[in-house]
Amino acid sequence: MTLEESMLDMGHRARTASTRLATLSPKQRTEGLEAMASALEAAESLILDANKRDMAAAREKGLTPAMLDRLALDSGRVKSIAKAVREVAALPDPVGAEIARWTVPSGLDIARVRTPLGVIGIIYEARPNVTADAAALCLRSGNAAILRAGSESLQSALAIATALRSGLKGAGLPQDAIQLVNTTDRDAVGYMLTGLQGQIDVIVPRGGKGLVSRVQQDARVPVIGHLEGLCHAYVDADADPEKTVNIVLNAKMRRTGVCGALETLLVNRTVAMTLLPAIAAPLRDAGCELRGDDAARAILPDMTPATEEDWRTEYLAPILSVRIVDDLDAALDHIAYYGTGHTELIITENASTAERFLNQVDAGIVIHNASTQFADGGEFGMGAEIGIATGRIHARGPVGAEQLTIFKYVVRGHGETRP
Amino acid sequence: MTLEESMLDMGHRARTASTRLATLSPKQRTEGLEAMASALEAAESLILDANKRDMAAAREKGLTPAMLDRLALDSGRVKSIAKAVREVAALPDPVGAEIARWTVPSGLDIARVRTPLGVIGIIYEARPNVTADAAALCLRSGNAAILRAGSESLQSALAIATALRSGLKGAGLPQDAIQLVNTTDRDAVGYMLTGLQGQIDVIVPRGGKGLVSRVQQDARVPVIGHLEGLCHAYVDADADPEKTVNIVLNAKMRRTGVCGALETLLVNRTVAMTLLPAIAAPLRDAGCELRGDDAARAILPDMTPATEEDWRTEYLAPILSVRIVDDLDAALDHIAYYGTGHTELIITENASTAERFLNQVDAGIVIHNASTQFADGGEFGMGAEIGIATGRIHARGPVGAEQLTIFKYVVRGHGETRP
């Protein structure tokens, strides 16, 4: 088979599996997930062997220590991958749930019922755990998954996918509900982006900006994508100083590499003189570089000057850009212009200022008086997530099992004809 | 300005208007809609003059009588366009509605709140009323609209759009919430499909299969599309004869040109001998041609033989293809293979057979014992609709004002930081 033929074959197998998955009971999907977790635990040594091969190749290629760390598995990490699958098994099953039901004057009984999306193509990068996380969320929501791992983690991903498939088989579920592209050929991604002749319903890219923007550019099927998290905090004139210092430090420094990390701080001019030094001290103690506009540098002259580029940059690193703004409107303008629609924060004790911010900012998540690092499906009580969507259709914010579904209308009649 | 520059300018104006629209109150949007309706009534003679120019050009081009009828306006039609806008004004405003609200263990109060999609590009064909219908639904849902009318109706559409914009202006709302592409240059559609550098959030095509498939093929932004309505009815072994005859006749013949019209009838073999003649007689009396497979023609030998092509054709005409099937599973297989995900019907008195059909058929609308012609936003109690979505993400079935929204998460904290 050519690559194209084998990709199309994969698409057809996925569609067949998805048709069966959609008609299983929630209990059967739960049993499948539990069997997948057990199979992962049973395959630990195979998975670790495969990971050793990936690691050896990665060292040869000269990957950075940070990249090697993301790729590396050990017994504890395999166990936590299995544990995450068990957590998804414990989530409520969204498929078949009635979202709404009503009767219309013609006599028809109309229900809006959740259904799976169908076949989801997931394209991701190095972390081996994504293979299991994504497959589990897809199964929970009744979807078949076609997974495309990064080339660095292909051996690990294959070993994990093999275990997941054997778990499905053991539970009497269709193995082709989870398929992994078994090649590093980049053309495979291109075929996925065409939708495999209608066999892929939606593509979820999970990775860096380069990957996601390529997918959004080239895909011929809908994309649920997470592009960038250039998150802002606006410190209002009525901000509580202690909350401000704590929240900003946590939002920036708890983990700097996550999409919900704070990247730009906007400080109201009337409180900047007192608050900015108080905010800056613990940030600097924690190793954060501050880059400020002229007004901020008038207060803290040892800041690096911020350039236009800084307002546009998702650092994912211990760097914070700081701008002094005249008022809420100036902060809203800055966020409307530079924001990426991910997570935006206001710190204030003034309820009406807060409500204006929450209402007017156009982002997946808007927060009043709490850290931007809460931008996470688990923290939202949604269980696992496949990412935080920054697009504007289908889903925004954390994408969990429920967000991987759509609905249909079930109409029950009694012989009605339309006049 | 070049066409590209003027299209980009339109996109930026739409974005600016959409930002303002989103922060208006529901009452302000309602007043805008009412002012639009009044402005349409006041502009009746201008609209009719413009329509005369379209009609003269259309006659010269040799459009069919059916196309001329769709294009033609008179005083009554203008009044009913205005009335439809008033009906949208009376619909509940979806923007800002809390869909859900809960508290998580960290203490955060999380609400999921409806927001507009932003800027919607609508590409449609001849009917002049779509200009007002689409603009009204967009405004009701807080979205700015960029409208691209068919070239045959451009003068009528311009006159209608001018009236709508003057209504907006009179009500103190941004006129650029409604913009119409003022050229017949086909390249304008191409620019819209690129998303105008991020200024269009979603494209809604409304027209024939050729238009919709071109849009789905070329769009670089999400599409909420209605591709085809190849609707099936399965007459089960336990179907009530009288209901069957009434429902099939209505589903096929009430209006044959609508997307919810029945195109293929699947009849269970055990009842075909008695039921098929009873179904066929009133259909033929009403002028419907029947095309059958061999088994159907063994019962009614004067049917035209159905070919593979028939199972794939949305006739939109008084033609019905008829196939005899062994059982529910055979009907489900036929629908899974040939269905377009629009509306599918089962006629049976057996509740468990009905539930299996409703559960297993993958379509926007699945119906038990009522005509497929109920596939309509108005009949569903949703007010006006912009179409029936046959895709699998964002919305399926009738797309009304609520389906032209997305949501954001509003998080209210008390100083929480994430451990």
CSV table of C-alpha atoms in Angstrom, one decimal, chain B residues 51-377:
chain,number,residue,atom,x,y,z
B,51,ASN,CA,-35.7,45.1,-8.0
B,52,LYS,CA,-37.1,46.2,-11.3
B,53,ARG,CA,-33.5,46.8,-12.5
B,54,ASP,CA,-32.5,43.3,-11.3
B,55,MET,CA,-35.6,41.7,-13.0
B,56,ALA,CA,-34.9,43.5,-16.3
B,57,ALA,CA,-31.3,42.3,-16.3
B,58,ALA,CA,-32.5,38.8,-15.3
B,59,ARG,CA,-35.0,38.6,-18.2
B,60,GLU,CA,-32.3,39.7,-20.6
B,61,LYS,CA,-30.0,36.9,-19.3
B,62,GLY,CA,-32.8,34.4,-19.9
B,63,LEU,CA,-33.4,33.2,-16.3
B,64,THR,CA,-36.0,30.6,-15.9
B,65,PRO,CA,-39.5,31.5,-14.7
B,66,ALA,CA,-38.8,29.8,-11.4
B,67,MET,CA,-35.7,31.9,-10.9
B,68,LEU,CA,-37.5,35.0,-11.9
B,69,ASP,CA,-40.2,34.3,-9.4
B,70,ARG,CA,-37.6,33.9,-6.6
B,71,LEU,CA,-36.0,37.2,-7.5
B,72,ALA,CA,-39.3,39.2,-7.9
B,73,LEU,CA,-40.4,41.6,-5.2
B,74,ASP,CA,-43.7,43.4,-4.8
B,75,SER,CA,-45.2,45.5,-2.1
B,76,GLY,CA,-46.5,42.4,-0.2
B,77,ARG,CA,-43.1,40.7,-0.3
B,78,VAL,CA,-41.3,43.8,1.0
B,79,LYS,CA,-43.8,44.0,3.8
B,80,SER,CA,-43.2,40.3,4.6
B,81,ILE,CA,-39.5,40.9,4.7
B,82,ALA,CA,-40.0,43.7,7.2
B,83,LYS,CA,-42.3,41.5,9.2
B,84,ALA,CA,-39.7,38.7,9.4
B,85,VAL,CA,-37.2,41.2,10.8
B,86,ARG,CA,-39.8,42.2,13.4
B,87,GLU,CA,-40.2,38.5,14.3
B,88,VAL,CA,-36.5,38.3,14.9
B,89,ALA,CA,-36.7,41.4,17.1
B,90,ALA,CA,-39.3,39.5,19.2
B,91,LEU,CA,-37.0,36.5,19.7
B,92,PRO,CA,-35.1,36.1,23.0
B,93,ASP,CA,-31.6,37.7,22.8
B,94,PRO,CA,-29.0,34.9,23.4
B,95,VAL,CA,-26.0,37.1,24.2
B,96,GLY,CA,-24.9,37.2,27.8
B,97,ALA,CA,-27.1,34.3,28.9
B,98,GLU,CA,-25.6,32.1,31.5
B,99,ILE,CA,-25.7,28.5,30.2
B,100,ALA,CA,-24.2,27.0,33.4
B,101,ARG,CA,-22.6,28.2,36.6
B,102,TRP,CA,-20.8,26.2,39.3
B,103,THR,CA,-18.2,26.5,42.0
B,104,VAL,CA,-15.0,24.4,42.1
B,105,PRO,CA,-13.1,23.2,45.2
B,106,SER,CA,-10.5,26.0,44.8
B,107,GLY,CA,-13.3,28.5,45.5
B,108,LEU,CA,-13.7,29.8,42.0
B,109,ASP,CA,-17.1,30.6,40.7
B,110,ILE,CA,-17.3,29.6,37.1
B,111,ALA,CA,-20.0,30.6,34.6
B,112,ARG,CA,-20.3,29.6,31.0
B,113,VAL,CA,-21.8,32.7,29.2
B,114,ARG,CA,-23.0,33.0,25.6
B,115,THR,CA,-21.1,35.5,23.4
B,116,PRO,CA,-21.4,36.4,19.8
B,117,LEU,CA,-19.2,34.6,17.2
B,118,GLY,CA,-18.0,38.0,16.0
B,119,VAL,CA,-18.1,38.6,12.3
B,120,ILE,CA,-20.1,36.3,10.1
B,121,GLY,CA,-19.6,36.2,6.3
B,122,ILE,CA,-22.8,35.1,4.5
B,123,ILE,CA,-22.6,34.1,0.9
B,124,TYR,CA,-25.9,33.4,-0.8
B,125,GLU,CA,-27.7,33.3,-4.1
B,126,ALA,CA,-30.8,34.9,-5.7
B,127,ARG,CA,-33.5,35.4,-3.1
B,128,PRO,CA,-33.5,39.1,-2.0
B,129,ASN,CA,-35.1,38.4,1.4
B,130,VAL,CA,-32.0,36.6,2.6
B,131,THR,CA,-30.2,39.9,2.9
B,132,ALA,CA,-32.7,41.0,5.6
B,133,ASP,CA,-33.1,37.6,7.2
B,134,ALA,CA,-29.4,37.0,7.6
B,135,ALA,CA,-28.6,40.5,8.8
B,136,ALA,CA,-31.4,40.3,11.4
B,137,LEU,CA,-30.3,37.0,12.8
B,138,CYS,CA,-26.7,38.2,13.0
B,139,LEU,CA,-27.8,41.4,14.8
B,140,ARG,CA,-30.0,39.4,17.2
B,141,SER,CA,-27.0,37.3,18.2
B,142,GLY,CA,-24.6,40.3,18.5
B,143,ASN,CA,-22.6,39.5,15.3
B,144,ALA,CA,-21.6,41.8,12.5
B,145,ALA,CA,-22.5,40.6,9.0
B,146,ILE,CA,-20.6,40.8,5.8
B,147,LEU,CA,-23.1,39.8,3.1
B,148,ARG,CA,-22.4,38.7,-0.4
B,149,ALA,CA,-25.5,38.5,-2.5
B,150,GLY,CA,-25.9,36.7,-5.8
B,151,SER,CA,-25.2,38.9,-8.8
B,152,GLU,CA,-28.8,38.6,-10.1
B,153,SER,CA,-30.2,40.2,-7.0
B,154,LEU,CA,-27.4,42.7,-6.2
B,155,GLN,CA,-29.5,45.8,-6.8
B,156,SER,CA,-32.3,44.6,-4.7
B,157,ALA,CA,-29.9,43.5,-2.0
B,158,LEU,CA,-28.1,46.9,-2.0
B,159,ALA,CA,-31.4,48.7,-1.6
B,160,ILE,CA,-32.4,46.4,1.3
B,161,ALA,CA,-29.0,46.7,3.0
B,162,THR,CA,-29.1,50.5,2.6
B,163,ALA,CA,-32.4,50.5,4.4
B,164,LEU,CA,-31.2,48.2,7.1
B,165,ARG,CA,-28.1,50.4,7.7
B,166,SER,CA,-30.2,53.6,7.9
B,167,GLY,CA,-32.4,51.8,10.5
B,168,LEU,CA,-29.3,50.9,12.5
B,169,LYS,CA,-28.1,54.5,12.3
B,170,GLY,CA,-31.4,55.9,13.4
B,171,ALA,CA,-31.3,53.6,16.5
B,172,GLY,CA,-27.7,54.7,17.3
B,173,LEU,CA,-26.2,51.4,16.4
B,174,PRO,CA,-23.1,51.0,14.2
B,175,GLN,CA,-24.1,50.9,10.6
B,176,ASP,CA,-21.1,48.7,9.8
B,177,ALA,CA,-22.8,45.8,11.6
B,178,ILE,CA,-24.4,45.2,8.2
B,179,GLN,CA,-22.3,45.5,5.1
B,180,LEU,CA,-23.0,44.2,1.7
B,181,VAL,CA,-20.3,43.5,-0.9
B,182,ASN,CA,-21.0,46.0,-3.7
B,183,THR,CA,-19.6,44.2,-6.7
B,184,THR,CA,-20.4,41.2,-8.8
B,185,ASP,CA,-16.7,40.4,-9.0
B,186,ARG,CA,-16.3,36.7,-8.1
B,187,ASP,CA,-12.9,37.4,-6.5
B,188,ALA,CA,-14.8,39.0,-3.6
B,189,VAL,CA,-15.9,35.6,-2.5
B,190,GLY,CA,-12.3,34.4,-2.6
B,191,TYR,CA,-11.3,37.2,-0.3
B,192,MET,CA,-14.1,36.4,2.1
B,193,LEU,CA,-13.0,32.7,2.2
B,194,THR,CA,-9.5,33.8,3.3
B,195,GLY,CA,-11.1,35.3,6.4
B,196,LEU,CA,-10.0,38.9,5.5
B,197,GLN,CA,-6.8,38.6,7.7
B,198,GLY,CA,-8.7,37.3,10.6
B,199,GLN,CA,-11.6,39.7,10.5
B,200,ILE,CA,-14.2,37.0,9.5
B,201,ASP,CA,-14.8,34.4,12.1
B,202,VAL,CA,-17.1,32.1,10.3
B,203,ILE,CA,-18.6,31.7,6.8
B,204,VAL,CA,-22.2,30.7,6.3
B,205,PRO,CA,-23.0,29.7,2.7
B,206,ARG,CA,-26.6,29.6,1.8
B,207,GLY,CA,-27.5,28.3,-1.6
B,208,GLY,CA,-27.1,25.3,-3.9
B,209,LYS,CA,-24.7,22.4,-3.6
B,210,GLY,CA,-22.2,24.0,-6.0
B,211,LEU,CA,-21.9,27.1,-3.8
B,212,VAL,CA,-21.6,25.3,-0.5
B,213,SER,CA,-19.1,22.7,-1.7
B,214,ARG,CA,-16.9,25.5,-3.2
B,215,VAL,CA,-17.0,27.3,0.1
B,216,GLN,CA,-16.2,24.2,2.1
B,217,GLN,CA,-13.3,23.4,-0.2
B,218,ASP,CA,-11.7,26.8,-0.3
B,219,ALA,CA,-12.5,28.4,3.0
B,220,ARG,CA,-9.7,29.2,5.4
B,221,VAL,CA,-12.1,29.9,8.2
B,222,PRO,CA,-14.7,27.7,9.8
B,223,VAL,CA,-17.9,27.1,7.8
B,224,ILE,CA,-21.3,26.4,9.2
B,225,GLY,CA,-22.7,24.8,6.1
B,226,HIS,CA,-25.8,23.1,4.8
B,227,LEU,CA,-24.6,20.8,2.1
B,228,GLU,CA,-27.5,18.5,1.1
B,229,GLY,CA,-30.7,17.2,2.4
B,230,LEU,CA,-31.0,13.7,0.9
B,231,CYS,CA,-33.7,12.7,3.4
B,232,HIS,CA,-34.9,9.1,3.9
B,233,ALA,CA,-38.0,7.6,5.4
B,234,TYR,CA,-37.9,4.0,6.6
B,235,VAL,CA,-41.4,2.3,6.7
B,236,ASP,CA,-41.0,-0.4,9.3
B,237,ALA,CA,-42.8,-3.8,9.5
B,238,ASP,CA,-44.9,-2.3,12.4
B,239,ALA,CA,-45.8,1.0,10.6
B,240,ASP,CA,-49.4,2.2,10.9
B,241,PRO,CA,-50.8,2.2,7.3
B,242,GLU,CA,-52.8,5.4,7.5
B,243,LYS,CA,-50.0,7.4,9.2
B,244,THR,CA,-47.5,6.0,6.6
B,245,VAL,CA,-49.5,7.2,3.6
B,246,ASN,CA,-50.2,10.6,5.1
B,247,ILE,CA,-46.6,11.2,6.3
B,248,VAL,CA,-44.9,10.0,3.1
B,249,LEU,CA,-47.2,12.1,0.9
B,250,ASN,CA,-46.6,15.2,3.0
B,251,ALA,CA,-42.8,14.6,3.4
B,252,LYS,CA,-42.4,14.3,-0.4
B,253,MET,CA,-45.0,16.6,-1.9
B,254,ARG,CA,-45.8,19.5,0.5
B,255,ARG,CA,-42.9,21.4,-1.1
B,256,THR,CA,-40.5,19.4,-3.2
B,257,GLY,CA,-37.8,22.1,-3.4
B,258,VAL,CA,-37.0,22.4,0.3
B,259,CYS,CA,-34.1,20.6,1.9
B,260,GLY,CA,-36.3,18.7,4.3
B,261,ALA,CA,-38.2,17.1,1.4
B,262,LEU,CA,-38.2,13.3,1.3
B,263,GLU,CA,-36.0,11.8,-1.5
B,264,THR,CA,-35.7,8.1,-0.8
B,265,LEU,CA,-38.3,5.7,0.7
B,266,LEU,CA,-37.1,2.4,2.3
B,267,VAL,CA,-39.9,-0.1,2.8
B,268,ASN,CA,-39.7,-3.2,5.0
B,269,ARG,CA,-40.2,-6.3,2.8
B,270,THR,CA,-42.8,-7.8,5.0
B,271,VAL,CA,-45.3,-4.9,4.5
B,272,ALA,CA,-44.2,-3.8,1.1
B,273,MET,CA,-46.8,-5.8,-0.8
B,274,THR,CA,-49.7,-4.2,1.0
B,275,LEU,CA,-48.3,-0.7,1.9
B,276,LEU,CA,-46.4,0.3,-1.2
B,277,PRO,CA,-49.5,0.4,-3.5
B,278,ALA,CA,-51.3,2.5,-0.8
B,279,ILE,CA,-48.3,4.9,-0.5
B,280,ALA,CA,-47.9,5.1,-4.3
B,281,ALA,CA,-51.4,6.0,-5.3
B,282,PRO,CA,-51.7,9.5,-3.7
B,283,LEU,CA,-48.1,10.3,-4.6
B,284,ARG,CA,-48.9,9.6,-8.3
B,285,ASP,CA,-52.1,11.5,-8.1
B,286,ALA,CA,-50.1,14.4,-6.8
B,287,GLY,CA,-47.8,14.1,-9.8
B,288,CYS,CA,-44.8,12.3,-8.2
B,289,GLU,CA,-42.6,10.0,-10.3
B,290,LEU,CA,-41.6,6.8,-8.5
B,291,ARG,CA,-38.3,5.1,-9.2
B,292,GLY,CA,-37.9,1.6,-7.7
B,293,ASP,CA,-35.5,-1.2,-7.2
B,294,ASP,CA,-36.3,-4.6,-8.6
B,295,ALA,CA,-38.2,-5.7,-5.6
B,296,ALA,CA,-40.3,-2.5,-5.6
B,297,ARG,CA,-41.0,-3.0,-9.3
B,298,ALA,CA,-42.1,-6.5,-8.7
B,299,ILE,CA,-45.0,-4.9,-6.7
B,300,LEU,CA,-45.5,-1.9,-8.9
B,301,PRO,CA,-44.2,-2.8,-12.4
B,302,ASP,CA,-44.8,0.6,-13.9
B,303,MET,CA,-42.2,2.3,-11.7
B,304,THR,CA,-39.1,3.6,-13.5
B,305,PRO,CA,-36.1,1.4,-12.6
B,306,ALA,CA,-33.9,3.1,-10.0
B,307,THR,CA,-30.1,3.2,-10.6
B,308,GLU,CA,-27.2,3.8,-8.2
B,309,GLU,CA,-27.4,7.4,-9.1
B,310,ASP,CA,-30.9,7.7,-7.7
B,311,TRP,CA,-29.8,6.7,-4.3
B,312,ARG,CA,-27.3,9.5,-4.4
B,313,THR,CA,-29.6,12.2,-5.7
B,314,GLU,CA,-31.3,15.0,-3.9
B,315,TYR,CA,-34.1,15.5,-6.5
B,316,LEU,CA,-35.7,18.7,-5.1
B,317,ALA,CA,-38.4,17.7,-7.5
B,318,PRO,CA,-41.5,15.5,-7.6
B,319,ILE,CA,-39.5,12.2,-7.9
B,320,LEU,CA,-39.1,9.6,-5.1
B,321,SER,CA,-36.7,6.6,-5.2
B,322,VAL,CA,-38.1,3.5,-3.5
B,323,ARG,CA,-36.1,0.5,-2.2
B,324,ILE,CA,-37.4,-2.6,-0.4
B,325,VAL,CA,-35.2,-3.5,2.6
B,326,ASP,CA,-35.1,-6.7,4.7
B,327,ASP,CA,-35.1,-5.1,8.1
B,328,LEU,CA,-34.1,-2.1,10.3
B,329,ASP,CA,-30.4,-2.9,9.9
B,330,ALA,CA,-30.6,-2.8,6.2
B,331,ALA,CA,-32.4,0.6,6.4
B,332,LEU,CA,-29.7,1.9,8.8
B,333,ASP,CA,-27.0,0.7,6.4
B,334,HIS,CA,-28.6,2.4,3.5
B,335,ILE,CA,-29.0,5.7,5.4
B,336,ALA,CA,-25.4,5.5,6.8
B,337,TYR,CA,-24.1,5.0,3.3
B,338,TYR,CA,-26.2,7.5,1.3
B,339,GLY,CA,-27.5,9.9,3.9
B,340,THR,CA,-26.2,13.5,4.1
B,341,GLY,CA,-26.8,14.0,7.8
B,342,HIS,CA,-29.8,16.2,7.4
B,343,THR,CA,-33.1,14.6,8.4
B,344,GLU,CA,-34.0,10.9,8.6
B,345,LEU,CA,-37.4,9.4,9.4
B,346,ILE,CA,-38.8,6.1,10.8
B,347,ILE,CA,-42.5,5.2,10.6
B,348,THR,CA,-43.4,2.5,13.1
B,349,GLU,CA,-45.6,1.8,16.0
B,350,ASN,CA,-42.9,-0.3,17.7
B,351,ALA,CA,-41.3,1.9,20.3
B,352,SER,CA,-38.1,0.0,20.7
B,353,THR,CA,-37.5,-0.2,16.9
B,354,ALA,CA,-38.1,3.6,16.8
B,355,GLU,CA,-35.6,4.2,19.7
B,356,ARG,CA,-33.0,2.1,18.0
B,357,PHE,CA,-33.4,4.2,14.8
B,358,LEU,CA,-33.4,7.5,16.6
B,359,ASN,CA,-30.2,6.4,18.5
B,360,GLN,CA,-28.3,5.0,15.7
B,361,VAL,CA,-28.9,7.3,12.8
B,362,ASP,CA,-26.2,9.9,12.5
B,363,ALA,CA,-28.0,13.1,11.3
B,364,GLY,CA,-28.8,16.5,12.5
B,365,ILE,CA,-32.5,15.6,12.8
B,366,VAL,CA,-34.0,12.2,13.4
B,367,ILE,CA,-37.8,11.8,13.4
B,368,HIS,CA,-40.3,9.2,14.5
B,369,ASN,CA,-43.7,9.3,12.9
B,370,ALA,CA,-43.9,12.8,11.6
B,371,SER,CA,-43.1,14.4,8.3
B,372,THR,CA,-39.5,15.3,7.3
B,373,GLN,CA,-40.9,18.7,6.2
B,374,PHE,CA,-40.9,19.8,9.9
B,375,ALA,CA,-37.1,20.2,9.5
B,376,ASP,CA,-37.2,23.9,10.0
B,377,GLY,CA,-36.1,26.3,12.8
